[in-house]
Coordinates of C-alpha atoms and ligand atoms in Angstrom, one line a residue:
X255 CA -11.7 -28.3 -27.7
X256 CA -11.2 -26.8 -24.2
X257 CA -10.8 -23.4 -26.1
X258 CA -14.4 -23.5 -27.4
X259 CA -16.1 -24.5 -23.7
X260 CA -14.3 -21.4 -23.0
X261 CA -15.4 -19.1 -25.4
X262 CA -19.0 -20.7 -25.0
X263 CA -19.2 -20.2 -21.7
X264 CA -18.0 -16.1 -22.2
X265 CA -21.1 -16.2 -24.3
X266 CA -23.4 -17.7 -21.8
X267 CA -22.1 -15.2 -19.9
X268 CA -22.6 -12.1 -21.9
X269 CA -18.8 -11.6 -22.7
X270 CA -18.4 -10.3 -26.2
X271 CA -16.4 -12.7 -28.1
X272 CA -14.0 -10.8 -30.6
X273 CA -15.4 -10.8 -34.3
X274 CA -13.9 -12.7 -36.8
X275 CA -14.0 -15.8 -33.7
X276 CA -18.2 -16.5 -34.1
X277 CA -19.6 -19.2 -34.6
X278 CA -18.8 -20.4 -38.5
X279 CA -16.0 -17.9 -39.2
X280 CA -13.7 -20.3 -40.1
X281 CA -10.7 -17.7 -39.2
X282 CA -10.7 -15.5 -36.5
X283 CA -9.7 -11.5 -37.9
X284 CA -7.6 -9.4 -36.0
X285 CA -8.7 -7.1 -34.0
X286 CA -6.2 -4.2 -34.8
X287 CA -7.3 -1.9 -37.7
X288 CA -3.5 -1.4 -38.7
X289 CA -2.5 -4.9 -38.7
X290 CA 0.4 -5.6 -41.6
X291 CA 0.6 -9.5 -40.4
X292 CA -2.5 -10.1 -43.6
X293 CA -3.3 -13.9 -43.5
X294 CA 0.1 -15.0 -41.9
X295 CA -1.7 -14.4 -38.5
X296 CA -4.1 -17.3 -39.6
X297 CA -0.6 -19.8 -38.8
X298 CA -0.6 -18.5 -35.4
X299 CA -2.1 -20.5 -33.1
X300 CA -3.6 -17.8 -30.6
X301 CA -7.2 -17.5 -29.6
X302 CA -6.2 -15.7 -26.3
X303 CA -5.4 -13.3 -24.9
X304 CA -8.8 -11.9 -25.3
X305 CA -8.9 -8.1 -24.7
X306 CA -12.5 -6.1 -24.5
X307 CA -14.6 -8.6 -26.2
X308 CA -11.8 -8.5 -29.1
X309 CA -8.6 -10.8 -30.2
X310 CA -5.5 -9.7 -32.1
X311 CA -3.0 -11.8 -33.6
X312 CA 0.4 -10.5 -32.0
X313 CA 1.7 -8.4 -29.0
X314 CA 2.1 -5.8 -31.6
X315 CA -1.9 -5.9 -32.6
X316 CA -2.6 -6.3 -29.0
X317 CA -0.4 -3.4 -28.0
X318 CA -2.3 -1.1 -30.4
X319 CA -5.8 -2.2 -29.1
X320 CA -4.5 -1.4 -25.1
X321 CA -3.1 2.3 -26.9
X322 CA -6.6 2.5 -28.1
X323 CA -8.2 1.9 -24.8
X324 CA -6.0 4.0 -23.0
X325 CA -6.6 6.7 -24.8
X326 CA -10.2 6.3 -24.5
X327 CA -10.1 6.2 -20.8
X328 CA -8.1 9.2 -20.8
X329 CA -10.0 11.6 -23.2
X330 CA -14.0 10.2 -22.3
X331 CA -13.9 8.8 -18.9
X332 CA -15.1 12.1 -17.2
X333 CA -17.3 13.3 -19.6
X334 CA -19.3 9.9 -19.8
X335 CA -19.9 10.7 -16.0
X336 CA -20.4 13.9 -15.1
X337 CA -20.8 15.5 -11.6
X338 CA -24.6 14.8 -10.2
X339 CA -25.9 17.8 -11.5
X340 CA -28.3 20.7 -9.1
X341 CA -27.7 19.5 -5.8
X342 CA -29.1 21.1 -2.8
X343 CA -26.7 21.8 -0.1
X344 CA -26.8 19.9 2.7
X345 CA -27.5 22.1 5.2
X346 CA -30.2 24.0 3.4
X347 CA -31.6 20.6 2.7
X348 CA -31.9 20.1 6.3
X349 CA -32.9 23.4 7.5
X350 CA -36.0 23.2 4.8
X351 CA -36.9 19.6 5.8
X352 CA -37.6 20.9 9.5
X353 CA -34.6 18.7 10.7
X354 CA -32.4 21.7 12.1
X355 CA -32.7 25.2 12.7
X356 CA -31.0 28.3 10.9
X357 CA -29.2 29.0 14.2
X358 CA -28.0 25.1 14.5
X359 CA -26.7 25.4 10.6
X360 CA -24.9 28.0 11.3
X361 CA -23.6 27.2 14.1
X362 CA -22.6 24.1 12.9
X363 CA -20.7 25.6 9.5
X364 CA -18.6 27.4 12.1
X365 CA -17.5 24.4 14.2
X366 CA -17.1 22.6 10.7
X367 CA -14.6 25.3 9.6
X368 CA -13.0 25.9 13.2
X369 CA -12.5 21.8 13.3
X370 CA -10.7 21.9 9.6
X371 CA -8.7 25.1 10.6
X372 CA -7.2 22.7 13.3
X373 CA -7.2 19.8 11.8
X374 CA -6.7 20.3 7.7
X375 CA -9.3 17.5 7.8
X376 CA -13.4 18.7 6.2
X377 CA -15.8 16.7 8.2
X378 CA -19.1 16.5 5.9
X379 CA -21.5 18.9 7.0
X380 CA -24.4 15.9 8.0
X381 CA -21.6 13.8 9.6
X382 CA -20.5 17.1 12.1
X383 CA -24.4 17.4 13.0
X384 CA -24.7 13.6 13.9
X385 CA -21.1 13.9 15.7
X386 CA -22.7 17.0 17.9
X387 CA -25.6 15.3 18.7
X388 CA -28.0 17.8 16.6
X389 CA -29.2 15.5 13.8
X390 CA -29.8 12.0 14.3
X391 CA -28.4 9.1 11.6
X392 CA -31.9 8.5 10.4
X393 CA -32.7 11.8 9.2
X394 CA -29.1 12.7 7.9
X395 CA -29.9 9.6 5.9
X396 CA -33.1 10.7 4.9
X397 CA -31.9 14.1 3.6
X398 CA -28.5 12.6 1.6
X399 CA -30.9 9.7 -0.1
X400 CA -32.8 12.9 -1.2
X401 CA -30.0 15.0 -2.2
X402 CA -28.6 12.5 -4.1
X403 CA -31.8 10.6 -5.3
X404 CA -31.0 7.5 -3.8
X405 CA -32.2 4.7 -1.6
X406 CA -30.4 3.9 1.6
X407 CA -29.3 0.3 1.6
X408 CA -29.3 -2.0 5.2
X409 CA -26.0 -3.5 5.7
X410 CA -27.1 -5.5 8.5
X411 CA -27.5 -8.6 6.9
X412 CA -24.5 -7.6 4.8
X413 CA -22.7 -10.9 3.4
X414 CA -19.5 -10.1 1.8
X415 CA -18.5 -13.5 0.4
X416 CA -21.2 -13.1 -2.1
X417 CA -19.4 -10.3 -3.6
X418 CA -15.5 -10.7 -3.2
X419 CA -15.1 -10.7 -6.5
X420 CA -16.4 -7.2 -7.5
X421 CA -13.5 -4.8 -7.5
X422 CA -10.5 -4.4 -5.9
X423 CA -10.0 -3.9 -2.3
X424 CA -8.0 -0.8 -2.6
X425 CA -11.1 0.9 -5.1
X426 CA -13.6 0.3 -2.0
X427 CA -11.1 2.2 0.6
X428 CA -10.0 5.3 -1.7
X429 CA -14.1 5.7 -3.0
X430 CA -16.1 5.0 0.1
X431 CA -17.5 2.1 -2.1
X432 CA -19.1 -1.2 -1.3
X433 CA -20.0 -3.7 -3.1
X434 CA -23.7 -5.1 -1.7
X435 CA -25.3 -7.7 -3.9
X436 CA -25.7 -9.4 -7.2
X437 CA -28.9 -9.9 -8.1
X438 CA -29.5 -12.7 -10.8
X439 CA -26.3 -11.9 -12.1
X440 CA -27.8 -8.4 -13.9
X441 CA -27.6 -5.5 -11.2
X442 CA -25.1 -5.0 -8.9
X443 CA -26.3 -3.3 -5.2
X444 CA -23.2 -1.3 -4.6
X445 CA -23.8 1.2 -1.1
X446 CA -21.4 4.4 -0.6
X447 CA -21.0 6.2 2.3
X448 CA -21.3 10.0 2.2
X449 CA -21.5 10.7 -1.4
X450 CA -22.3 8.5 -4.7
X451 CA -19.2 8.4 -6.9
X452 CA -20.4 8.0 -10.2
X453 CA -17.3 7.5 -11.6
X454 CA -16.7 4.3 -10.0
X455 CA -20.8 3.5 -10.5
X456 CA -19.4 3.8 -14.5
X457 CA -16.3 1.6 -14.0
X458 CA -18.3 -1.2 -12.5
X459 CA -21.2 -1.2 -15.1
X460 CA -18.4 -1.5 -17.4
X461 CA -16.4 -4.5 -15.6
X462 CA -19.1 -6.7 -14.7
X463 CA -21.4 -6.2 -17.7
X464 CA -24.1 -5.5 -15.0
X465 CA -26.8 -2.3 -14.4
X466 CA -25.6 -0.9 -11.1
X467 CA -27.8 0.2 -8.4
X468 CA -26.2 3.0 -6.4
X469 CA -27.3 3.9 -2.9
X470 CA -26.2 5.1 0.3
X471 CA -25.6 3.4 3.3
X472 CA -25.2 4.7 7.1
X473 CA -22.0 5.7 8.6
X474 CA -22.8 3.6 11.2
X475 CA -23.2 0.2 9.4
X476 CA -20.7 1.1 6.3
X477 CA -17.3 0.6 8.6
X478 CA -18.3 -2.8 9.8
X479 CA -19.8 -4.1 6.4
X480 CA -16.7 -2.7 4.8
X481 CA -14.3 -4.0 7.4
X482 CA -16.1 -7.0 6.1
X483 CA -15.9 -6.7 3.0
X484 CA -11.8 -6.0 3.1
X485 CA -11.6 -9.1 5.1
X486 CA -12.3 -11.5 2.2
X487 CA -10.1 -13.4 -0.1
X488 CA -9.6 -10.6 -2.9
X489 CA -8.5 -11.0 -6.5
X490 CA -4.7 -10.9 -6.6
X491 CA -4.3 -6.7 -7.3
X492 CA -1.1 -4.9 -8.8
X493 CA 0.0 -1.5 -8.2
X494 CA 1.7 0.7 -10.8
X495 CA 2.8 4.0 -11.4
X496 CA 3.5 5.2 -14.5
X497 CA 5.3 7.6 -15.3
X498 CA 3.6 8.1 -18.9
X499 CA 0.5 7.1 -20.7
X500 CA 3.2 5.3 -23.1
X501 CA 4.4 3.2 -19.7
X502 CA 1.1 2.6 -19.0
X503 CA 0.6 1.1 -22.6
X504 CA 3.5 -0.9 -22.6
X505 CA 3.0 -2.1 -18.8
X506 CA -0.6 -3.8 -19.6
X507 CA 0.5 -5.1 -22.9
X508 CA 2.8 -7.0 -21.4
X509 CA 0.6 -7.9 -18.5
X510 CA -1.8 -9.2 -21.2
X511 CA 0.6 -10.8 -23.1
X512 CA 1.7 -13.0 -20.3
X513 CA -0.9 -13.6 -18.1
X514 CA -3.1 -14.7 -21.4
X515 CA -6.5 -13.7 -19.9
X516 CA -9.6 -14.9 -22.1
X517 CA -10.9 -11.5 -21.2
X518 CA -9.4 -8.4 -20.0
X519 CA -11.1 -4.9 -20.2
X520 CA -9.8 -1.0 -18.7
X521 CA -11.6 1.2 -17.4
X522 CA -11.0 4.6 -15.1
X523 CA -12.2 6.1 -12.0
X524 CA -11.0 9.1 -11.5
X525 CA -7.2 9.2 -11.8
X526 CA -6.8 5.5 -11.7
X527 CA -7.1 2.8 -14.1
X528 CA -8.5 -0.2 -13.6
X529 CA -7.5 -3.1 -15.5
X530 CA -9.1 -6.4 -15.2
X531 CA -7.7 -10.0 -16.3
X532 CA -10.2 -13.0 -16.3
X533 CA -8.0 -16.3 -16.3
X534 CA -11.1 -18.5 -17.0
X535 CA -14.7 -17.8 -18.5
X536 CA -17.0 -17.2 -16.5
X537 CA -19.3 -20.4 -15.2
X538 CA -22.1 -17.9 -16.2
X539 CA -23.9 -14.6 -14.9
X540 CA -23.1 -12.4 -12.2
X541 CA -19.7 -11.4 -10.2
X542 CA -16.3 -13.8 -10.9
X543 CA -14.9 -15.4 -7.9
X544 CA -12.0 -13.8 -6.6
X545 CA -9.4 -16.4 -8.0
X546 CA -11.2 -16.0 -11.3
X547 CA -9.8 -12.4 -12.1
X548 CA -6.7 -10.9 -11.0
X549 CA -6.7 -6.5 -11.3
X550 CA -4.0 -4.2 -11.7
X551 CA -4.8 -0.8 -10.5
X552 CA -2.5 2.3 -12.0
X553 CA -1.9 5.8 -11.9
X554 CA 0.0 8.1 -14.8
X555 CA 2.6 10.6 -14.0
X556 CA 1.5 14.4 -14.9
X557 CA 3.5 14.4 -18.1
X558 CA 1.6 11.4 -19.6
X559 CA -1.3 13.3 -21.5
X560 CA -0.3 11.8 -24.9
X561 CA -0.4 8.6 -25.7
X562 CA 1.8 9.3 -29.5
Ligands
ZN842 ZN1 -2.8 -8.2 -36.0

């Protein structure tokens, strides 16, 4: 009967359970439109792995599901989230809200270009005006949270063990991302530093099954919170690169397929995929704890548009 807690407590928690497994189905179905196995399958005794809310009754059935996601991720992920759209340039932004001058901007554009001349590093326009000592933190913050139409989140009460769960370290490093708070389980706080990556925003909606509140959060508290944030016990993460989407396919098939994860679901930001293994069901709403899940993170080679 251990099976059933399980799947009862993926309910409670808002997990779709596959189909043909609800309550009274007598058999569950499998998942995989082309499956040849018919009612064979119903002499197999699998109820997990589960993958995106859905079962399958082989790692044939389950490979075709995972070729299914990929493919989704690779053809819709960018066009679910597009760029922000219409916004003001910083500087302009700035210069209209009184906080520089148009001497200081422009001024300021050439040291910006001068410095990445030199260097071959950009330093964001509002973060070379604070460096200079020409715009304070508080009203750089107050012209990005209305650039990007966004609040500004404190971090000084910031406490990261409430959240270790929420994505993988490596995501929060490469995206400038931070995971903030869980409130009552249905919307995650999650504070960026410079810029909102909706992208990511998309990927974590999708993961935890939770709204999520994007905001910004100053330079100047974001490297300690984060250094925070890095520095607590993390869901076990993977690293691939495949060479092809087919690779790709195959590797989290067999990821699947071995690990046996009552839940597992993809999803992309940007040029990596993000897949997510739950070894238990969730105890009930809100972020997994970080021994709960266990993420691979992957990249595809340039010749892996087609998944055949
Ligand atoms: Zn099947």
């Amino acid at each position: 009967m251990h099976r059933l807690t399980g799947r009862a407590a993926a309910e409670a928690a808002g997990m779709a359970s596959s189909p043909g497994a609800r309550a009274g189905s007598l058999f569950p179905h499998c998942a995989n439109p082309r499956c040849a196995t018919g009612w064979m399958h119903l002499w197999r005794s699998r109820r997990v792995p589960g993958f995106e809310g859905r079962w399958a009754c082989s790692a044939e059935c389950m490979g075709e599901l995972v070729a299914a996601a990929v493919r989704r991720e690779m053809d819709g992920g960018d066009a679910i989230s597009p760029p922000h759209p219409h916004r003001m340039p910083m500087g302009l932004m700035l210069v209209e809200q009184g906080g520089i001058t148009p001497a200081q901007l422009r001024e300021a554009l050439e040291g910006q270009q001068r410095a990445a001349e030199q260097t071959g590093e950009t330093v964001r326009l509002g973060e070379w005006l604070v460096r200079s000592g020409v715009l304070g933190e508080p009203a750089l913050m107050r012209a990005l949270s209305a650039q990007w139409n966004c609040p500004v989140f404190p971090l000084a009460s910031y406490r990261p063990e409430e959240v270790a769960g929420a994505m993988p370290r490596f995501l929060s490093e490469a995206f400038g991302a931070l995971p903030v708070r869980a409130a009552a389980g249905r919307v995650l706080y999650v504070a960026f530093s410079g810029r909102i990556d909706r992208s990511l925003s998309y990927a974590l909606e999708r993961m935890t099954g939770m709204r999520v509140a994007a905001g910004l959060a100053r330079d100047s508290e974001f490297a300690g919170a984060q250094a925070g944030f890095l520095g607590t016990p993390a869901p076990a993460t993977r690293f691939l690169e495949a060479a092809s989407s087919w690779v790709l396919v195959r590797a989290i098939t067999e990821r699947i397929e071995s690990k046996r994860p009552v839940e597992a679901r993809l999803a992309r930001i940007h040029d990596t995929y993000w897949l997510r293994l739950w070894r238990r069901a969730a105890d009930g709403p809100g972020l997994p704890a970080p021994g709960a899940v266990e993420d691979l993170l992957a990249t595809v080679g340039n010749s892996g548009k087609s998944t055949g």
